[in-house]
PDB file of C-alpha atoms in Angstrom:
ATOM      1  CA  UNK G 131      49.159  29.869   6.774  1.00  0.00           C
ATOM      2  CA  UNK G 132      51.422  32.614   5.494  1.00  0.00           C
ATOM      3  CA  UNK G 133      50.292  36.130   6.433  1.00  0.00           C
ATOM      4  CA  UNK G 134      52.197  39.123   5.115  1.00  0.00           C
ATOM      5  CA  UNK G 135      51.862  42.881   4.887  1.00  0.00           C
ATOM      6  CA  UNK G 136      53.731  44.274   1.875  1.00  0.00           C
ATOM      7  CA  UNK G 137      54.264  47.928   0.982  1.00  0.00           C
ATOM      8  CA  UNK G 138      55.178  48.982  -2.540  1.00  0.00           C
ATOM      9  CA  UNK G 139      58.191  51.188  -3.114  1.00  0.00           C
ATOM     10  CA  UNK G 140      57.421  54.519  -4.754  1.00  0.00           C
ATOM     11  CA  UNK G 141      58.092  54.826  -8.463  1.00  0.00           C
ATOM     12  CA  UNK G 142      56.617  58.330  -8.755  1.00  0.00           C
ATOM     13  CA  UNK G 143      57.894  60.341  -5.802  1.00  0.00           C
ATOM     14  CA  UNK G 144      56.094  63.377  -4.426  1.00  0.00           C
ATOM     15  CA  UNK G 145      57.897  65.879  -6.642  1.00  0.00           C
ATOM     16  CA  UNK G 146      57.104  64.001  -9.852  1.00  0.00           C
ATOM     17  CA  UNK G 147      53.502  63.422  -8.737  1.00  0.00           C
ATOM     18  CA  UNK G 148      53.086  67.121  -7.914  1.00  0.00           C
ATOM     19  CA  UNK G 149      54.429  68.166 -11.327  1.00  0.00           C
ATOM     20  CA  UNK G 150      52.002  65.838 -13.059  1.00  0.00           C
ATOM     21  CA  UNK G 151      49.086  67.089 -10.946  1.00  0.00           C
ATOM     22  CA  UNK G 152      49.919  70.707 -11.831  1.00  0.00           C
ATOM     23  CA  UNK G 153      49.649  69.815 -15.523  1.00  0.00           C
ATOM     24  CA  UNK G 154      46.221  68.289 -14.937  1.00  0.00           C
ATOM     25  CA  UNK G 155      44.752  70.705 -12.385  1.00  0.00           C
ATOM     26  CA  UNK G 156      42.440  72.508 -14.802  1.00  0.00           C
ATOM     27  CA  UNK G 157      40.760  69.154 -15.460  1.00  0.00           C
ATOM     28  CA  UNK G 158      39.811  68.678 -11.784  1.00  0.00           C
ATOM     29  CA  UNK G 159      36.564  70.699 -11.825  1.00  0.00           C
ATOM     30  CA  UNK G 160      34.377  68.613 -14.061  1.00  0.00           C
ATOM     31  CA  UNK G 161      33.468  68.522 -17.737  1.00  0.00           C
ATOM     32  CA  UNK G 162      30.852  71.280 -17.512  1.00  0.00           C
ATOM     33  CA  UNK G 163      33.388  73.702 -16.108  1.00  0.00           C
ATOM     34  CA  UNK G 164      35.836  72.848 -18.894  1.00  0.00           C
ATOM     35  CA  UNK G 165      33.178  73.276 -21.592  1.00  0.00           C
ATOM     36  CA  UNK G 166      32.345  76.873 -20.648  1.00  0.00           C
ATOM     37  CA  UNK G 167      33.796  79.243 -23.202  1.00  0.00           C
ATOM     38  CA  UNK G 168      33.508  82.358 -21.049  1.00  0.00           C
ATOM     39  CA  UNK G 169      34.385  81.072 -17.601  1.00  0.00           C
ATOM     40  CA  UNK G 170      36.537  77.964 -17.652  1.00  0.00           C
ATOM     41  CA  UNK G 171      39.292  77.124 -15.138  1.00  0.00           C
ATOM     42  CA  UNK G 172      42.638  78.672 -16.021  1.00  0.00           C
ATOM     43  CA  UNK G 173      45.899  77.517 -14.487  1.00  0.00           C
ATOM     44  CA  UNK G 174      46.682  80.990 -13.168  1.00  0.00           C
ATOM     45  CA  UNK G 175      43.412  81.095 -11.205  1.00  0.00           C
ATOM     46  CA  UNK G 176      43.840  77.680  -9.566  1.00  0.00           C
ATOM     47  CA  UNK G 177      45.680  77.304  -6.277  1.00  0.00           C
ATOM     48  CA  UNK G 178      46.871  74.241  -4.410  1.00  0.00           C
ATOM     49  CA  UNK G 179      44.945  73.883  -1.141  1.00  0.00           C
ATOM     50  CA  UNK G 180      46.389  70.694   0.362  1.00  0.00           C
ATOM     51  CA  UNK G 181      48.235  67.489  -0.485  1.00  0.00           C
ATOM     52  CA  UNK G 182      48.036  63.955   0.794  1.00  0.00           C
ATOM     53  CA  UNK G 183      50.079  60.820   0.423  1.00  0.00           C
ATOM     54  CA  UNK G 184      48.343  57.611   1.411  1.00  0.00           C
ATOM     55  CA  UNK G 185      48.722  53.872   1.055  1.00  0.00           C
ATOM     56  CA  UNK G 186      45.657  52.100  -0.326  1.00  0.00           C
ATOM     57  CA  UNK G 187      45.059  48.399   0.452  1.00  0.00           C
ATOM     58  CA  UNK G 188      44.380  45.355  -1.656  1.00  0.00           C
ATOM     59  CA  UNK G 189      44.493  41.656  -0.810  1.00  0.00           C
ATOM     60  CA  UNK G 190      45.863  38.518  -2.395  1.00  0.00           C
ATOM     61  CA  UNK G 191      44.444  35.171  -1.294  1.00  0.00           C
ATOM     62  CA  UNK G 192      45.716  31.708  -2.249  1.00  0.00           C
ATOM     63  CA  UNK G 193      43.726  28.588  -1.402  1.00  0.00           C
ATOM     64  CA  UNK G 194      43.141  25.096  -2.778  1.00  0.00           C
ATOM     65  CA  UNK G 195      40.248  22.645  -2.540  1.00  0.00           C
ATOM     66  CA  UNK G 196      41.072  18.940  -2.600  1.00  0.00           C
ATOM     67  CA  UNK G 197      38.363  16.323  -3.029  1.00  0.00           C
ATOM     68  CA  UNK G 198      38.036  12.530  -3.213  1.00  0.00           C
ATOM     69  CA  UNK G 199      34.677  11.043  -4.098  1.00  0.00           C
ATOM     70  CA  UNK G 200      32.893   8.119  -5.731  1.00  0.00           C
ATOM     71  CA  UNK G 201      30.312   8.337  -8.487  1.00  0.00           C
ATOM     72  CA  UNK G 202      28.045   5.584  -9.724  1.00  0.00           C
ATOM     73  CA  UNK G 203      27.718   5.413 -13.485  1.00  0.00           C
ATOM     74  CA  UNK G 204      26.982   3.097 -16.391  1.00  0.00           C
ATOM     75  CA  UNK G 205      29.152   2.623 -19.455  1.00  0.00           C
ATOM     76  CA  UNK G 206      27.357   1.903 -22.720  1.00  0.00           C
ATOM     77  CA  UNK G 207      29.302  -0.183 -25.257  1.00  0.00           C
ATOM     78  CA  UNK G 208      27.839  -0.686 -28.727  1.00  0.00           C
ATOM     79  CA  UNK G 209      28.434  -4.238 -29.974  1.00  0.00           C
ATOM     80  CA  UNK G 210      29.514  -4.477 -33.608  1.00  0.00           C
ATOM     81  CA  UNK G 211      28.762  -8.189 -34.028  1.00  0.00           C
ATOM     82  CA  UNK G 212      24.968  -8.674 -34.393  1.00  0.00           C
ATOM     83  CA  UNK G 213      25.241 -12.334 -33.371  1.00  0.00           C
ATOM     84  CA  UNK G 214      26.500 -11.677 -29.840  1.00  0.00           C
ATOM     85  CA  UNK G 215      24.192 -13.134 -27.222  1.00  0.00           C
ATOM     86  CA  UNK G 216      26.279 -12.396 -24.121  1.00  0.00           C
ATOM     87  CA  UNK G 217      29.670 -11.021 -23.172  1.00  0.00           C
ATOM     88  CA  UNK G 218      31.868 -12.088 -20.296  1.00  0.00           C
ATOM     89  CA  UNK G 219      33.582  -9.108 -18.699  1.00  0.00           C
ATOM     90  CA  UNK G 220      35.876  -9.520 -15.672  1.00  0.00           C
ATOM     91  CA  UNK G 221      34.362 -12.905 -14.941  1.00  0.00           C
ATOM     92  CA  UNK G 222      30.790 -11.619 -15.189  1.00  0.00           C
ATOM     93  CA  UNK G 223      28.362 -12.593 -17.964  1.00  0.00           C
ATOM     94  CA  UNK G 224      26.494  -9.577 -19.411  1.00  0.00           C
ATOM     95  CA  UNK G 225      23.563  -9.670 -21.856  1.00  0.00           C
ATOM     96  CA  UNK G 226      23.177  -6.810 -24.369  1.00  0.00           C
ATOM     97  CA  UNK G 227      19.978  -4.769 -24.328  1.00  0.00           C
ATOM     98  CA  UNK G 228      17.420  -4.332 -27.137  1.00  0.00           C
ATOM     99  CA  UNK G 229      19.666  -1.820 -28.906  1.00  0.00           C
ATOM    100  CA  UNK G 230      22.469  -4.402 -28.935  1.00  0.00           C
ATOM    101  CA  UNK G 231      24.379  -2.297 -26.418  1.00  0.00           C
ATOM    102  CA  UNK G 232      26.189  -3.560 -23.362  1.00  0.00           C
ATOM    103  CA  UNK G 233      25.433  -1.646 -20.148  1.00  0.00           C
ATOM    104  CA  UNK G 234      28.218  -1.938 -17.575  1.00  0.00           C
ATOM    105  CA  UNK G 235      27.537  -0.648 -14.078  1.00  0.00           C
ATOM    106  CA  UNK G 236      30.597   1.020 -12.567  1.00  0.00           C
ATOM    107  CA  UNK G 237      31.799   3.160  -9.710  1.00  0.00           C
ATOM    108  CA  UNK G 238      34.228   5.939 -10.638  1.00  0.00           C
ATOM    109  CA  UNK G 239      36.818   6.758  -7.975  1.00  0.00           C
ATOM    110  CA  UNK G 240      37.604  10.444  -8.453  1.00  0.00           C
ATOM    111  CA  UNK G 241      39.903  13.081  -7.029  1.00  0.00           C
ATOM    112  CA  UNK G 242      40.082  16.748  -7.846  1.00  0.00           C
ATOM    113  CA  UNK G 243      42.167  19.832  -7.060  1.00  0.00           C
ATOM    114  CA  UNK G 244      40.842  23.359  -7.615  1.00  0.00           C
ATOM    115  CA  UNK G 245      43.121  26.312  -6.871  1.00  0.00           C
ATOM    116  CA  UNK G 246      42.159  29.889  -6.100  1.00  0.00           C
ATOM    117  CA  UNK G 247      44.532  32.833  -6.506  1.00  0.00           C
ATOM    118  CA  UNK G 248      42.543  36.047  -6.388  1.00  0.00           C
ATOM    119  CA  UNK G 249      43.111  39.752  -5.769  1.00  0.00           C
ATOM    120  CA  UNK G 250      40.557  41.913  -3.959  1.00  0.00           C
ATOM    121  CA  UNK G 251      40.405  45.692  -3.655  1.00  0.00           C
ATOM    122  CA  UNK G 252      40.633  46.474   0.059  1.00  0.00           C
ATOM    123  CA  UNK G 253      38.392  49.535  -0.310  1.00  0.00           C
ATOM    124  CA  UNK G 254      35.549  47.543  -1.891  1.00  0.00           C
ATOM    125  CA  UNK G 255      35.847  49.295  -5.242  1.00  0.00           C
ATOM    126  CA  UNK G 256      35.272  47.498  -8.515  1.00  0.00           C
ATOM    127  CA  UNK G 257      38.957  47.371  -9.386  1.00  0.00           C
ATOM    128  CA  UNK G 258      39.613  44.558 -11.904  1.00  0.00           C
ATOM    129  CA  UNK G 259      41.735  41.755 -10.506  1.00  0.00           C
ATOM    130  CA  UNK G 260      44.066  42.085 -13.512  1.00  0.00           C
ATOM    131  CA  UNK G 261      44.959  45.640 -12.454  1.00  0.00           C
ATOM    132  CA  UNK G 262      45.912  44.462  -8.969  1.00  0.00           C
ATOM    133  CA  UNK G 263      47.792  41.495 -10.420  1.00  0.00           C
ATOM    134  CA  UNK G 264      49.817  43.885 -12.586  1.00  0.00           C
ATOM    135  CA  UNK G 265      50.786  45.878  -9.484  1.00  0.00           C
ATOM    136  CA  UNK G 266      51.963  42.729  -7.714  1.00  0.00           C
ATOM    137  CA  UNK G 267      53.875  41.397 -10.729  1.00  0.00           C
ATOM    138  CA  UNK G 268      55.564  44.545 -11.975  1.00  0.00           C
ATOM    139  CA  UNK G 269      56.445  46.735  -8.990  1.00  0.00           C
ATOM    140  CA  UNK G 270      58.862  46.162  -6.119  1.00  0.00           C
ATOM    141  CA  UNK G 271      57.512  45.796  -2.600  1.00  0.00           C
ATOM    142  CA  UNK G 272      58.863  44.856   0.800  1.00  0.00           C
ATOM    143  CA  UNK G 273      57.450  43.075   3.829  1.00  0.00           C
ATOM    144  CA  UNK G 274      56.804  45.110   6.972  1.00  0.00           C
ATOM    145  CA  UNK G 275      55.603  44.133  10.415  1.00  0.00           C
ATOM    146  CA  UNK G 276      54.326  47.517  11.563  1.00  0.00           C
ATOM    147  CA  UNK G 277      54.648  51.240  10.911  1.00  0.00           C
ATOM    148  CA  UNK G 278      53.982  54.332  13.013  1.00  0.00           C
ATOM    149  CA  UNK G 279      53.439  56.579   9.979  1.00  0.00           C
ATOM    150  CA  UNK G 280      49.791  57.727   9.681  1.00  0.00           C
ATOM    151  CA  UNK G 281      49.532  57.067   5.954  1.00  0.00           C
ATOM    152  CA  UNK G 282      47.585  53.813   5.802  1.00  0.00           C
ATOM    153  CA  UNK G 283      43.925  53.174   5.052  1.00  0.00           C
ATOM    154  CA  UNK G 284      42.319  50.363   7.011  1.00  0.00           C
ATOM    155  CA  UNK G 285      40.765  47.838   4.585  1.00  0.00           C
ATOM    156  CA  UNK G 286      36.993  47.897   4.383  1.00  0.00           C
ATOM    157  CA  UNK G 287      37.222  44.366   2.991  1.00  0.00           C
ATOM    158  CA  UNK G 288      38.377  42.287   5.962  1.00  0.00           C
ATOM    159  CA  UNK G 289      40.277  39.011   6.106  1.00  0.00           C
ATOM    160  CA  UNK G 290      37.158  37.324   7.484  1.00  0.00           C
ATOM    161  CA  UNK G 291      35.202  38.512   4.448  1.00  0.00           C
ATOM    162  CA  UNK G 292      37.890  37.018   2.205  1.00  0.00           C
ATOM    163  CA  UNK G 293      37.343  33.648   3.870  1.00  0.00           C
ATOM    164  CA  UNK G 294      33.636  33.779   3.090  1.00  0.00           C
ATOM    165  CA  UNK G 295      34.305  34.860  -0.485  1.00  0.00           C
ATOM    166  CA  UNK G 296      36.890  32.119  -0.913  1.00  0.00           C
ATOM    167  CA  UNK G 297      34.458  29.455   0.279  1.00  0.00           C
ATOM    168  CA  UNK G 298      31.695  30.687  -2.030  1.00  0.00           C
ATOM    169  CA  UNK G 299      34.033  30.469  -5.045  1.00  0.00           C
ATOM    170  CA  UNK G 300      35.568  27.111  -4.216  1.00  0.00           C
ATOM    171  CA  UNK G 301      32.511  25.288  -2.870  1.00  0.00           C
ATOM    172  CA  UNK G 302      30.945  24.283  -6.168  1.00  0.00           C
ATOM    173  CA  UNK G 303      28.674  21.200  -5.840  1.00  0.00           C
ATOM    174  CA  UNK G 304      30.269  17.845  -6.604  1.00  0.00           C
ATOM    175  CA  UNK G 305      28.555  15.390  -8.920  1.00  0.00           C
ATOM    176  CA  UNK G 306      29.150  12.529  -6.503  1.00  0.00           C
ATOM    177  CA  UNK G 307      27.328   9.698  -4.767  1.00  0.00           C
ATOM    178  CA  UNK G 308      29.741   9.537  -1.853  1.00  0.00           C
ATOM    179  CA  UNK G 309      32.250  12.194  -0.760  1.00  0.00           C
ATOM    180  CA  UNK G 310      35.290  10.654   0.880  1.00  0.00           C
ATOM    181  CA  UNK G 311      37.272  13.844   1.478  1.00  0.00           C
ATOM    182  CA  UNK G 312      36.601  17.528   0.922  1.00  0.00           C
ATOM    183  CA  UNK G 313      39.341  19.812   2.176  1.00  0.00           C
ATOM    184  CA  UNK G 314      40.011  23.524   1.682  1.00  0.00           C
ATOM    185  CA  UNK G 315      43.560  24.625   2.441  1.00  0.00           C
ATOM    186  CA  UNK G 316      44.220  28.343   2.851  1.00  0.00           C
ATOM    187  CA  UNK G 317      47.849  28.773   1.875  1.00  0.00           C
ATOM    188  CA  UNK G 318      48.464  32.507   2.157  1.00  0.00           C
ATOM    189  CA  UNK G 319      46.873  35.908   2.652  1.00  0.00           C
ATOM    190  CA  UNK G 320      48.837  39.009   1.688  1.00  0.00           C
ATOM    191  CA  UNK G 321      47.764  42.573   2.405  1.00  0.00           C
ATOM    192  CA  UNK G 322      49.387  44.937  -0.105  1.00  0.00           C
ATOM    193  CA  UNK G 323      49.618  48.693   0.313  1.00  0.00           C
ATOM    194  CA  UNK G 324      50.286  50.860  -2.737  1.00  0.00           C
ATOM    195  CA  UNK G 325      51.154  54.596  -2.685  1.00  0.00           C
ATOM    196  CA  UNK G 326      48.711  57.216  -3.922  1.00  0.00           C
ATOM    197  CA  UNK G 327      49.112  60.999  -4.021  1.00  0.00           C
ATOM    198  CA  UNK G 328      46.153  63.383  -3.867  1.00  0.00           C
ATOM    199  CA  UNK G 329      46.269  67.132  -4.607  1.00  0.00           C
ATOM    200  CA  UNK G 330      43.346  69.336  -3.628  1.00  0.00           C
ATOM    201  CA  UNK G 331      43.049  72.403  -5.890  1.00  0.00           C
ATOM    202  CA  UNK G 332      40.761  75.424  -5.424  1.00  0.00           C
ATOM    203  CA  UNK G 333      39.175  77.523  -8.147  1.00  0.00           C
ATOM    204  CA  UNK G 334      36.517  80.127  -7.262  1.00  0.00           C
ATOM    205  CA  UNK G 335      35.851  78.411  -3.927  1.00  0.00           C
ATOM    206  CA  UNK G 336      35.335  75.085  -5.682  1.00  0.00           C
ATOM    207  CA  UNK G 337      37.532  72.130  -4.843  1.00  0.00           C
ATOM    208  CA  UNK G 338      38.837  69.564  -7.287  1.00  0.00           C
ATOM    209  CA  UNK G 339      41.164  66.679  -6.498  1.00  0.00           C
ATOM    210  CA  UNK G 340      43.771  65.147  -8.797  1.00  0.00           C
ATOM    211  CA  UNK G 341      45.080  61.718  -7.791  1.00  0.00           C
ATOM    212  CA  UNK G 342      48.415  60.392  -9.047  1.00  0.00           C
ATOM    213  CA  UNK G 343      49.176  56.691  -8.719  1.00  0.00           C
ATOM    214  CA  UNK G 344      52.556  56.363  -7.008  1.00  0.00           C
ATOM    215  CA  UNK G 345      53.408  53.245  -9.041  1.00  0.00           C
ATOM    216  CA  UNK G 346      52.329  53.752 -12.642  1.00  0.00           C
ATOM    217  CA  UNK G 347      51.631  57.502 -12.656  1.00  0.00           C
ATOM    218  CA  UNK G 348      47.993  57.023 -13.658  1.00  0.00           C
ATOM    219  CA  UNK G 349      45.962  60.230 -13.300  1.00  0.00           C
ATOM    220  CA  UNK G 350      42.494  60.310 -11.770  1.00  0.00           C
ATOM    221  CA  UNK G 351      40.842  63.690 -12.398  1.00  0.00           C
ATOM    222  CA  UNK G 352      37.904  62.863 -10.120  1.00  0.00           C
ATOM    223  CA  UNK G 353      39.837  62.025  -6.998  1.00  0.00           C
ATOM    224  CA  UNK G 354      39.085  62.385  -3.295  1.00  0.00           C
ATOM    225  CA  UNK G 355      40.947  63.436  -0.184  1.00  0.00           C
ATOM    226  CA  UNK G 356      40.815  60.665   2.419  1.00  0.00           C
ATOM    227  CA  UNK G 357      42.708  62.276   5.295  1.00  0.00           C
ATOM    228  CA  UNK G 358      39.942  61.312   7.715  1.00  0.00           C
ATOM    229  CA  UNK G 359      40.594  57.636   7.024  1.00  0.00           C
ATOM    230  CA  UNK G 360      44.369  57.711   7.376  1.00  0.00           C
ATOM    231  CA  UNK G 361      46.020  56.105  10.378  1.00  0.00           C
ATOM    232  CA  UNK G 362      49.079  54.183  11.438  1.00  0.00           C
ATOM    233  CA  UNK G 363      49.231  50.574  10.333  1.00  0.00           C
ATOM    234  CA  UNK G 364      47.935  49.318  13.663  1.00  0.00           C
ATOM    235  CA  UNK G 365      47.734  45.804  14.991  1.00  0.00           C
ATOM    236  CA  UNK G 366      48.768  43.057  12.618  1.00  0.00           C
ATOM    237  CA  UNK G 367      46.540  40.625  14.511  1.00  0.00           C
ATOM    238  CA  UNK G 368      43.527  42.872  13.964  1.00  0.00           C
ATOM    239  CA  UNK G 369      44.188  43.146  10.218  1.00  0.00           C
ATOM    240  CA  UNK G 370      44.385  39.362   9.877  1.00  0.00           C
ATOM    241  CA  UNK G 371      41.649  38.502  12.356  1.00  0.00           C
ATOM    242  CA  UNK G 372      39.934  35.510  10.767  1.00  0.00           C
ATOM    243  CA  UNK G 373      37.799  34.726  13.759  1.00  0.00           C
ATOM    244  CA  UNK G 374      38.442  31.978  16.273  1.00  0.00           C
ATOM    245  CA  UNK G 375      35.950  29.700  14.569  1.00  0.00           C
ATOM    246  CA  UNK G 376      38.084  29.597  11.411  1.00  0.00           C
ATOM    247  CA  UNK G 377      41.190  28.201  13.068  1.00  0.00           C
ATOM    248  CA  UNK G 378      39.912  24.648  12.632  1.00  0.00           C
ATOM    249  CA  UNK G 379      36.524  24.950  11.048  1.00  0.00           C
ATOM    250  CA  UNK G 380      33.909  22.895   9.312  1.00  0.00           C
ATOM    251  CA  UNK G 381      32.465  24.734   6.349  1.00  0.00           C
ATOM    252  CA  UNK G 382      28.673  24.867   6.771  1.00  0.00           C
ATOM    253  CA  UNK G 383      26.612  22.793   4.381  1.00  0.00           C
ATOM    254  CA  UNK G 384      28.648  19.689   3.723  1.00  0.00           C
ATOM    255  CA  UNK G 385      31.109  18.946   6.494  1.00  0.00           C
ATOM    256  CA  UNK G 386      34.017  20.351   4.483  1.00  0.00           C
ATOM    257  CA  UNK G 387      37.218  20.722   6.476  1.00  0.00           C
ATOM    258  CA  UNK G 388      38.857  24.138   6.318  1.00  0.00           C
ATOM    259  CA  UNK G 389      42.545  24.157   7.181  1.00  0.00           C
ATOM    260  CA  UNK G 390      45.055  26.978   7.436  1.00  0.00           C
ATOM    261  CA  UNK G 391      48.271  25.642   5.916  1.00  0.00           C
ATOM    262  CA  UNK G 392      51.416  26.606   7.783  1.00  0.00           C
ATOM    263  CA  UNK G 393      53.795  27.223   4.888  1.00  0.00           C
ATOM    264  CA  UNK G 394      56.766  27.813   7.152  1.00  0.00           C
ATOM    265  CA  UNK G 395      56.249  24.446   8.828  1.00  0.00           C
ATOM    266  CA  UNK G 396      56.197  22.820   5.394  1.00  0.00           C
TER     267      UNK G 396
END
């Protein structure tokens, strides 16, 4: 299985992010403050208290489910000739029923492939997958092994959680009489880190935070400072800890084999 940590290159650097935040700082103290006619935030009265650059996590998981199974069925064939008394099919004589229909018992030999390619916000926010997909498709990033810079946020959504989520999405019941093979292959897990700038402004002892996305410049006027959650990247093994039981596991409830695909070996 391919495991990677990728960090996006800044598009908006600190200077550009700061300039944008200064333009938006009066908007950081809520709608009620802005609606006051007599006492609303003015740029001259707002000071910058602190700044923060951080890298926020999201995941990309690729997996595939492969199945082979048999299903018993019956094919109904309407007979156009009303005089037919019996039909020989594959050396077997078949008699039509009262509706002048031929019922042919059969076993369907089936195989299926269902792929999963999903993005997950590493901070457990309701970020649409399309937003994360756009980051991955449109902005440059590079692979890293480790970093000593204390700018990274440890994902709340763990790799082990992704495995459970992946199984719940792929393990749809099969309409089958006999399952011959049911295999989930986990092809890759990528942990992306994208840059985010936060600027903490003060107005009359009130704090308001403007966040600037380091990739697309998007402004969040209701941001947060997360300095208490920042740390160095830490152990790669810990970030991708899937649990020993997942190395060669049987998915509960059906004897489904779960396999981590070694892409490099392929």
